[in-house]
mmCIF file of C-alpha atoms in Angstrom:
data_model
loop_
_atom_site.group_PDB
_atom_site.id
_atom_site.type_symbol
_atom_site.label_atom_id
_atom_site.label_comp_id
_atom_site.label_asym_id
_atom_site.label_seq_id
_atom_site.Cartn_x
_atom_site.Cartn_y
_atom_site.Cartn_z
ATOM 1 C CA MET A 6 221.713 23.464 -41.289
ATOM 2 C CA LEU A 7 225.071 21.990 -42.263
ATOM 3 C CA GLY A 8 224.974 20.330 -45.649
ATOM 4 C CA VAL A 9 221.471 21.563 -46.402
ATOM 5 C CA PRO A 10 221.515 23.615 -49.580
ATOM 6 C CA MET A 11 220.178 27.151 -49.321
ATOM 7 C CA LYS A 12 217.430 27.780 -51.814
ATOM 8 C CA VAL A 13 216.755 30.973 -53.656
ATOM 9 C CA ASP A 14 213.745 31.243 -55.936
ATOM 10 C CA VAL A 15 213.709 33.738 -58.769
ATOM 11 C CA VAL A 16 210.496 34.546 -60.622
ATOM 12 C CA VAL A 17 210.851 36.316 -63.964
ATOM 13 C CA MET A 18 207.705 37.818 -65.504
ATOM 14 C CA PRO A 19 207.098 39.797 -68.677
ATOM 15 C CA LYS A 20 206.461 43.471 -67.911
ATOM 16 C CA GLN A 21 202.860 44.629 -68.065
ATOM 17 C CA SER A 22 203.739 46.942 -70.944
ATOM 18 C CA VAL A 23 205.060 44.054 -73.049
ATOM 19 C CA LEU A 24 202.634 41.992 -75.092
ATOM 20 C CA ASP A 25 202.812 38.363 -73.984
ATOM 21 C CA PRO A 26 201.447 36.334 -76.915
ATOM 22 C CA GLN A 27 202.037 33.102 -75.010
ATOM 23 C CA GLY A 28 199.834 34.334 -72.181
ATOM 24 C CA VAL A 29 197.115 35.303 -74.660
ATOM 25 C CA ALA A 30 197.233 31.843 -76.259
ATOM 26 C CA VAL A 31 196.992 30.141 -72.852
ATOM 27 C CA ARG A 32 194.111 32.419 -71.837
ATOM 28 C CA ASN A 33 192.228 31.521 -75.001
ATOM 29 C CA ALA A 34 192.830 27.822 -74.360
ATOM 30 C CA LEU A 35 191.518 28.176 -70.795
ATOM 31 C CA LYS A 36 188.367 29.840 -72.125
ATOM 32 C CA ASP A 37 187.947 26.992 -74.611
ATOM 33 C CA LEU A 38 188.138 24.578 -71.688
ATOM 34 C CA GLY A 39 185.223 26.306 -70.005
ATOM 35 C CA LEU A 40 187.046 28.685 -67.679
ATOM 36 C CA ASP A 41 184.908 31.556 -68.976
ATOM 37 C CA SER A 42 185.820 34.118 -66.363
ATOM 38 C CA VAL A 43 189.561 34.142 -67.029
ATOM 39 C CA GLU A 44 190.648 37.697 -67.797
ATOM 40 C CA SER A 45 194.312 37.373 -68.591
ATOM 41 C CA VAL A 46 197.274 35.031 -68.300
ATOM 42 C CA ARG A 47 200.930 35.953 -68.269
ATOM 43 C CA VAL A 48 203.598 33.324 -68.682
ATOM 44 C CA GLY A 49 206.887 33.770 -66.871
ATOM 45 C CA LYS A 50 209.764 31.672 -65.593
ATOM 46 C CA PHE A 51 210.532 30.164 -62.226
ATOM 47 C CA LEU A 52 214.178 29.478 -61.416
ATOM 48 C CA GLU A 53 215.235 27.470 -58.399
ATOM 49 C CA LEU A 54 218.801 28.191 -57.301
ATOM 50 C CA GLU A 55 220.615 26.112 -54.695
ATOM 51 C CA PHE A 56 223.649 27.371 -52.806
ATOM 52 C CA LYS A 57 226.098 25.926 -50.320
ATOM 53 C CA THR A 58 226.100 29.263 -48.564
ATOM 54 C CA LEU A 59 223.794 32.196 -49.116
ATOM 55 C CA PRO A 60 225.255 34.492 -51.764
ATOM 56 C CA ASP A 61 225.855 38.176 -51.411
ATOM 57 C CA GLU A 62 222.593 40.065 -51.985
ATOM 58 C CA ALA A 63 224.168 42.600 -54.355
ATOM 59 C CA LYS A 64 225.714 39.830 -56.470
ATOM 60 C CA LEU A 65 222.363 38.061 -56.609
ATOM 61 C CA GLN A 66 220.634 41.226 -57.797
ATOM 62 C CA GLU A 67 223.352 41.705 -60.401
ATOM 63 C CA VAL A 68 222.953 38.263 -61.964
ATOM 64 C CA CYS A 69 219.169 38.558 -61.890
ATOM 65 C CA ARG A 70 219.385 41.854 -63.730
ATOM 66 C CA ASP A 71 222.145 40.907 -66.198
ATOM 67 C CA LEU A 72 221.511 37.243 -66.952
ATOM 68 C CA LEU A 73 218.353 35.740 -65.481
ATOM 69 C CA SER A 74 216.101 38.557 -66.679
ATOM 70 C CA ASN A 75 216.191 41.199 -69.388
ATOM 71 C CA PRO A 76 215.095 44.489 -67.784
ATOM 72 C CA VAL A 77 213.878 45.779 -71.157
ATOM 73 C CA ILE A 78 211.039 43.267 -71.200
ATOM 74 C CA GLU A 79 210.973 41.507 -67.828
ATOM 75 C CA GLU A 80 210.787 42.011 -64.081
ATOM 76 C CA TYR A 81 212.138 39.654 -61.473
ATOM 77 C CA THR A 82 211.510 38.922 -57.829
ATOM 78 C CA ILE A 83 213.872 37.071 -55.513
ATOM 79 C CA ARG A 84 212.596 34.899 -52.714
ATOM 80 C CA ILE A 85 215.040 33.425 -50.247
ATOM 81 C CA ALA A 86 213.436 30.218 -49.045
ATOM 82 C CA MET B 253 240.737 44.267 -94.900
ATOM 83 C CA LYS B 254 239.500 41.232 -92.994
ATOM 84 C CA ILE B 255 236.063 40.464 -91.587
ATOM 85 C CA ALA B 256 235.456 38.204 -88.582
ATOM 86 C CA VAL B 257 232.533 35.786 -88.418
ATOM 87 C CA VAL B 258 232.025 34.755 -84.799
ATOM 88 C CA GLN B 259 231.047 31.153 -84.112
ATOM 89 C CA PHE B 260 229.095 30.490 -80.937
ATOM 90 C CA PRO B 261 228.050 26.986 -79.947
ATOM 91 C CA GLY B 262 224.700 26.728 -81.722
ATOM 92 C CA SER B 263 225.421 29.251 -84.463
ATOM 93 C CA ASN B 264 224.070 27.798 -87.700
ATOM 94 C CA CYS B 265 224.444 30.657 -90.190
ATOM 95 C CA ASP B 266 228.176 31.051 -89.661
ATOM 96 C CA GLN B 267 228.876 29.179 -92.902
ATOM 97 C CA ASP B 268 226.251 31.210 -94.762
ATOM 98 C CA CYS B 269 227.925 34.407 -93.573
ATOM 99 C CA LEU B 270 231.417 33.275 -94.497
ATOM 100 C CA ARG B 271 230.291 32.048 -97.934
ATOM 101 C CA ALA B 272 228.372 35.254 -98.577
ATOM 102 C CA LEU B 273 231.496 37.283 -97.829
ATOM 103 C CA THR B 274 234.084 35.068 -99.519
ATOM 104 C CA ASP B 275 232.181 33.478 -102.428
ATOM 105 C CA GLY B 276 229.522 36.146 -102.880
ATOM 106 C CA LEU B 277 231.676 39.237 -102.564
ATOM 107 C CA HIS B 278 235.274 37.923 -102.666
ATOM 108 C CA LEU B 279 236.081 39.576 -99.352
ATOM 109 C CA PRO B 280 238.625 38.205 -96.900
ATOM 110 C CA ALA B 281 236.768 36.696 -93.950
ATOM 111 C CA GLU B 282 237.608 34.206 -91.202
ATOM 112 C CA TYR B 283 235.842 32.400 -88.411
ATOM 113 C CA VAL B 284 236.545 33.479 -84.855
ATOM 114 C CA TRP B 285 235.634 30.960 -82.137
ATOM 115 C CA HIS B 286 233.646 32.437 -79.267
ATOM 116 C CA LYS B 287 236.323 31.440 -76.737
ATOM 117 C CA GLN B 288 238.806 33.796 -78.366
ATOM 118 C CA THR B 289 239.334 37.094 -76.625
ATOM 119 C CA SER B 290 240.697 39.326 -79.369
ATOM 120 C CA LEU B 291 239.587 40.728 -82.696
ATOM 121 C CA SER B 292 242.968 42.181 -83.552
ATOM 122 C CA GLY B 293 243.670 42.087 -87.269
ATOM 123 C CA PHE B 294 239.991 42.378 -88.126
ATOM 124 C CA ASP B 295 238.222 45.453 -89.469
ATOM 125 C CA ALA B 296 234.620 44.379 -88.981
ATOM 126 C CA VAL B 297 232.729 41.608 -87.238
ATOM 127 C CA VAL B 298 229.629 39.585 -88.086
ATOM 128 C CA LEU B 299 227.548 37.856 -85.417
ATOM 129 C CA PRO B 300 225.700 35.156 -87.364
ATOM 130 C CA GLY B 301 222.256 33.659 -86.915
ATOM 131 C CA GLY B 302 221.429 30.419 -85.189
ATOM 132 C CA PHE B 303 220.489 29.260 -81.743
ATOM 133 C CA SER B 304 223.503 30.128 -79.632
ATOM 134 C CA TYR B 305 223.538 28.064 -76.444
ATOM 135 C CA GLY B 306 220.244 26.534 -77.534
ATOM 136 C CA ASP B 307 218.553 29.904 -76.953
ATOM 137 C CA TYR B 308 218.302 28.814 -73.310
ATOM 138 C CA LEU B 309 216.926 31.408 -70.883
ATOM 139 C CA ARG B 310 216.422 33.961 -73.678
ATOM 140 C CA CYS B 311 217.813 34.232 -77.207
ATOM 141 C CA GLY B 312 221.339 35.581 -76.963
ATOM 142 C CA ALA B 313 221.287 35.811 -73.157
ATOM 143 C CA ILE B 314 224.158 33.384 -72.603
ATOM 144 C CA ALA B 315 226.142 34.117 -75.776
ATOM 145 C CA ARG B 316 226.362 37.689 -74.613
ATOM 146 C CA PHE B 317 228.761 36.520 -71.874
ATOM 147 C CA SER B 318 231.026 34.536 -74.228
ATOM 148 C CA PRO B 319 234.683 35.615 -74.001
ATOM 149 C CA ILE B 320 234.719 37.099 -77.529
ATOM 150 C CA MET B 321 231.873 39.457 -76.629
ATOM 151 C CA ARG B 322 234.176 41.596 -74.492
ATOM 152 C CA ALA B 323 236.291 42.205 -77.584
ATOM 153 C CA VAL B 324 233.162 42.834 -79.655
ATOM 154 C CA VAL B 325 231.873 45.424 -77.162
ATOM 155 C CA ARG B 326 235.285 47.064 -76.917
ATOM 156 C CA SER B 327 235.750 47.168 -80.704
ATOM 157 C CA ALA B 328 232.218 48.493 -81.198
ATOM 158 C CA LYS B 329 232.923 51.315 -78.761
ATOM 159 C CA GLU B 330 236.083 52.097 -80.719
ATOM 160 C CA GLY B 331 234.012 52.394 -83.888
ATOM 161 C CA MET B 332 234.516 49.050 -85.598
ATOM 162 C CA PRO B 333 231.535 48.069 -87.765
ATOM 163 C CA VAL B 334 229.590 45.249 -86.092
ATOM 164 C CA ILE B 335 226.650 43.532 -87.767
ATOM 165 C CA GLY B 336 224.368 41.052 -86.012
ATOM 166 C CA LEU B 337 222.024 38.959 -88.138
ATOM 167 C CA CYS B 338 218.997 37.249 -86.626
ATOM 168 C CA ASN B 339 220.407 35.560 -83.494
ATOM 169 C CA GLY B 340 223.302 38.019 -83.811
ATOM 170 C CA PHE B 341 220.796 40.885 -83.494
ATOM 171 C CA GLN B 342 219.371 39.256 -80.370
ATOM 172 C CA ILE B 343 222.889 38.956 -78.921
ATOM 173 C CA LEU B 344 223.663 42.634 -79.643
ATOM 174 C CA CYS B 345 220.489 43.670 -77.788
ATOM 175 C CA GLU B 346 221.292 41.403 -74.842
ATOM 176 C CA ALA B 347 224.824 42.813 -74.768
ATOM 177 C CA GLY B 348 223.443 46.333 -74.550
ATOM 178 C CA LEU B 349 225.088 47.446 -77.801
ATOM 179 C CA LEU B 350 221.628 48.045 -79.242
ATOM 180 C CA PRO B 351 218.475 49.173 -77.420
ATOM 181 C CA GLY B 352 215.370 47.025 -77.054
ATOM 182 C CA ALA B 353 214.791 43.286 -77.253
ATOM 183 C CA LEU B 354 213.468 40.612 -79.613
ATOM 184 C CA ILE B 355 210.499 38.782 -78.182
ATOM 185 C CA ARG B 356 208.298 35.879 -79.303
ATOM 186 C CA ASN B 357 206.588 36.433 -82.648
ATOM 187 C CA GLN B 358 203.062 37.679 -82.151
ATOM 188 C CA SER B 359 201.751 34.648 -84.038
ATOM 189 C CA LEU B 360 203.730 32.336 -81.710
ATOM 190 C CA ARG B 361 204.890 30.631 -84.901
ATOM 191 C CA PHE B 362 208.374 30.294 -86.297
ATOM 192 C CA VAL B 363 208.317 32.258 -89.545
ATOM 193 C CA CYS B 364 210.457 31.200 -92.498
ATOM 194 C CA GLN B 365 209.688 33.156 -95.643
ATOM 195 C CA SER B 366 210.846 35.854 -98.025
ATOM 196 C CA ILE B 367 209.996 39.392 -97.012
ATOM 197 C CA TRP B 368 210.442 42.909 -98.348
ATOM 198 C CA LEU B 369 212.298 45.474 -96.369
ATOM 199 C CA ARG B 370 212.849 49.154 -96.961
ATOM 200 C CA VAL B 371 216.170 50.836 -96.274
ATOM 201 C CA GLU B 372 215.329 53.779 -94.021
ATOM 202 C CA THR B 373 218.755 55.376 -93.884
ATOM 203 C CA GLY B 374 221.905 55.293 -95.973
ATOM 204 C CA ASP B 375 223.833 56.723 -93.065
ATOM 205 C CA THR B 376 225.474 53.518 -91.807
ATOM 206 C CA PRO B 377 228.507 51.593 -93.091
ATOM 207 C CA PHE B 378 226.116 48.806 -94.126
ATOM 208 C CA THR B 379 223.698 50.905 -96.168
ATOM 209 C CA ALA B 380 225.961 53.626 -97.553
ATOM 210 C CA ASN B 381 225.342 52.332 -101.093
ATOM 211 C CA LEU B 382 221.601 52.142 -100.551
ATOM 212 C CA GLN B 383 220.303 55.679 -100.707
ATOM 213 C CA GLY B 384 216.713 56.564 -101.566
ATOM 214 C CA ARG B 385 214.665 54.096 -99.536
ATOM 215 C CA ARG B 386 215.486 51.067 -101.628
ATOM 216 C CA VAL B 387 213.251 48.042 -101.204
ATOM 217 C CA LEU B 388 215.121 44.748 -100.768
ATOM 218 C CA LYS B 389 214.051 41.122 -100.789
ATOM 219 C CA MET B 390 215.463 38.801 -98.183
ATOM 220 C CA PRO B 391 214.512 35.715 -96.194
ATOM 221 C CA ILE B 392 213.646 35.673 -92.511
ATOM 222 C CA ALA B 393 213.666 32.596 -90.262
ATOM 223 C CA HIS B 394 212.931 33.158 -86.605
ATOM 224 C CA GLY B 395 210.601 32.460 -83.705
ATOM 225 C CA GLU B 396 211.647 35.414 -81.569
ATOM 226 C CA GLY B 397 211.906 38.355 -83.932
ATOM 227 C CA SER B 398 209.301 40.764 -82.670
ATOM 228 C CA TYR B 399 211.220 43.927 -81.913
ATOM 229 C CA PHE B 400 210.185 45.670 -78.714
ATOM 230 C CA VAL B 401 211.478 48.806 -77.068
ATOM 231 C CA ASP B 402 209.920 51.200 -74.562
ATOM 232 C CA GLU B 403 208.200 54.292 -75.875
ATOM 233 C CA ARG B 404 210.900 56.758 -74.989
ATOM 234 C CA SER B 405 213.656 54.721 -76.632
ATOM 235 C CA LEU B 406 211.408 54.241 -79.661
ATOM 236 C CA GLU B 407 211.076 58.001 -80.024
ATOM 237 C CA THR B 408 214.850 58.334 -79.815
ATOM 238 C CA LEU B 409 215.364 55.600 -82.428
ATOM 239 C CA GLU B 410 212.964 57.312 -84.811
ATOM 240 C CA SER B 411 214.158 60.872 -84.240
ATOM 241 C CA LYS B 412 217.817 59.934 -84.624
ATOM 242 C CA ASN B 413 217.192 57.834 -87.733
ATOM 243 C CA GLN B 414 218.410 54.676 -86.052
ATOM 244 C CA VAL B 415 215.719 52.541 -87.685
ATOM 245 C CA VAL B 416 217.675 51.118 -90.609
ATOM 246 C CA PHE B 417 215.173 48.616 -92.045
ATOM 247 C CA ARG B 418 211.396 48.293 -91.911
ATOM 248 C CA TYR B 419 209.150 45.467 -93.099
ATOM 249 C CA VAL B 420 207.125 46.722 -96.058
ATOM 250 C CA ASP B 421 205.017 45.353 -98.877
ATOM 251 C CA GLU B 422 206.413 44.856 -102.358
ATOM 252 C CA THR B 423 205.738 48.478 -103.278
ATOM 253 C CA GLY B 424 207.602 49.774 -100.243
ATOM 254 C CA ASP B 425 204.649 50.708 -98.042
ATOM 255 C CA VAL B 426 204.643 49.986 -94.328
ATOM 256 C CA THR B 427 201.529 47.875 -93.714
ATOM 257 C CA ALA B 428 200.288 45.622 -90.925
ATOM 258 C CA GLY B 429 200.149 42.746 -93.407
ATOM 259 C CA SER B 430 203.818 43.071 -94.253
ATOM 260 C CA ASN B 431 204.883 42.809 -90.611
ATOM 261 C CA PRO B 432 205.777 39.130 -90.168
ATOM 262 C CA ASN B 433 206.280 39.046 -86.408
ATOM 263 C CA GLY B 434 204.567 41.955 -84.671
ATOM 264 C CA SER B 435 207.638 44.207 -84.460
ATOM 265 C CA ILE B 436 206.876 47.675 -83.153
ATOM 266 C CA HIS B 437 206.738 50.223 -86.038
ATOM 267 C CA ASN B 438 207.524 47.337 -88.453
ATOM 268 C CA ILE B 439 211.158 47.538 -87.357
ATOM 269 C CA ALA B 440 213.396 44.923 -88.996
ATOM 270 C CA GLY B 441 216.778 46.430 -88.160
ATOM 271 C CA ILE B 442 218.320 49.225 -86.110
ATOM 272 C CA CYS B 443 221.704 50.795 -85.510
ATOM 273 C CA ASN B 444 223.287 52.353 -82.444
ATOM 274 C CA GLU B 445 223.651 56.090 -82.012
ATOM 275 C CA ALA B 446 227.228 56.015 -83.335
ATOM 276 C CA ARG B 447 225.821 54.121 -86.369
ATOM 277 C CA ASN B 448 228.587 51.475 -86.498
ATOM 278 C CA VAL B 449 226.560 48.668 -84.895
ATOM 279 C CA LEU B 450 223.677 47.187 -86.896
ATOM 280 C CA GLY B 451 221.246 44.463 -85.905
ATOM 281 C CA MET B 452 218.681 42.989 -88.273
ATOM 282 C CA MET B 453 216.391 39.959 -88.263
ATOM 283 C CA PRO B 454 216.420 39.325 -92.060
ATOM 284 C CA HIS B 455 219.248 37.295 -93.570
ATOM 285 C CA PRO B 456 221.477 39.051 -96.121
ATOM 286 C CA ASP B 457 223.719 36.010 -95.652
ATOM 287 C CA ARG B 458 221.039 33.903 -97.342
ATOM 288 C CA ALA B 459 220.516 36.324 -100.239
ATOM 289 C CA TRP B 460 223.723 36.662 -102.208
ATOM 290 C CA ASP B 461 223.082 34.620 -105.325
ATOM 291 C CA ARG B 462 220.168 34.411 -107.734
ATOM 292 C CA LYS B 463 219.988 30.699 -106.976
ATOM 293 C CA LEU B 464 219.070 31.653 -103.409
ATOM 294 C CA GLY B 465 216.145 33.757 -104.599
ATOM 295 C CA SER B 466 217.767 37.140 -104.131
ATOM 296 C CA GLU B 467 221.093 38.875 -104.388
ATOM 297 C CA ASP B 468 220.085 41.852 -102.306
ATOM 298 C CA GLY B 469 222.158 40.747 -99.331
ATOM 299 C CA LYS B 470 225.267 41.562 -101.331
ATOM 300 C CA LEU B 471 224.313 45.228 -101.242
ATOM 301 C CA ILE B 472 224.699 45.288 -97.470
ATOM 302 C CA PHE B 473 228.031 43.452 -97.303
ATOM 303 C CA GLY B 474 229.155 45.439 -100.350
ATOM 304 C CA SER B 475 228.420 48.731 -98.627
ATOM 305 C CA LEU B 476 230.393 47.568 -95.628
ATOM 306 C CA ALA B 477 233.356 46.586 -97.808
ATOM 307 C CA GLU B 478 233.396 49.913 -99.598
ATOM 308 C CA THR B 479 233.168 51.799 -96.339
ATOM 309 C CA LEU B 480 236.146 49.849 -95.026
ATOM 310 C CA GLU B 481 238.128 50.303 -98.214
ATOM 311 C CA PRO B 482 236.851 53.352 -100.076
ATOM 312 C CA VAL B 483 239.492 52.974 -102.769
ATOM 313 C CA VAL B 484 238.191 50.224 -104.994
ATOM 314 C CA SER B 485 241.331 48.164 -105.010
ATOM 315 C CA ARG B 486 239.867 44.730 -104.443
#
């Protein structure tokens, strides 16, 4: 374990209630490419964080809420790898 | 009276704002670098447009944590007039001084054009001289200017007259065609509940001389100046 960075993955997605024009454009492009059955696409962000030691859970939640996502329009999930 | 124009790394309308204030309206204004921590000596603050911190992560997301923002939040809570233009509006939303968020334009395109906007309330320091639903002409230039807010907050904004500007057609009517970015309820600018913090996507800082296509921006800075110094002694 020593010297191996700890990885935390954060996925940030637009909320369902928020129109995602990027997702709509990608969906339309997929249809144009012959993927007829595609219903919807939503485009989010994937952030890969590396730590020397695993951070405090509360601190991690705080930065996800305050910086990495905007709770008005986005939701995040944290995955500790 | 002295007005601060905050410079973040990536601001690109800071000079427009300063020139609008000093050359356009002959008001005392100075730059304040984002690393500064105090706004003492200033009576109002402008957060200019641009691409602060390259708009990385989200527009305004990183600028919101710049040292000067603590002073901006503190001063805003104490009642100092704060105006955020374009990227400045995005920063004010990220900082929680204004509700909602600015998301990608519905068209996915950067829009750079002149638009019409209607003044919805004269009850702010920035629109005090603009009673009677005046229609103004101003440029916009943004890729992420579609105003979004959840339904409950939208109701509050509308019922408390916090919608300050709406995109309209030339005759002053709110139409789908006059909405350049997909903003909810054609919202172009809002204020906080205390009415001293204003955010707007259009650029009054690029509309203060006939050579620029419009002088209507002067009306907003002019209102602010007269609110700060009601006795016309300038």
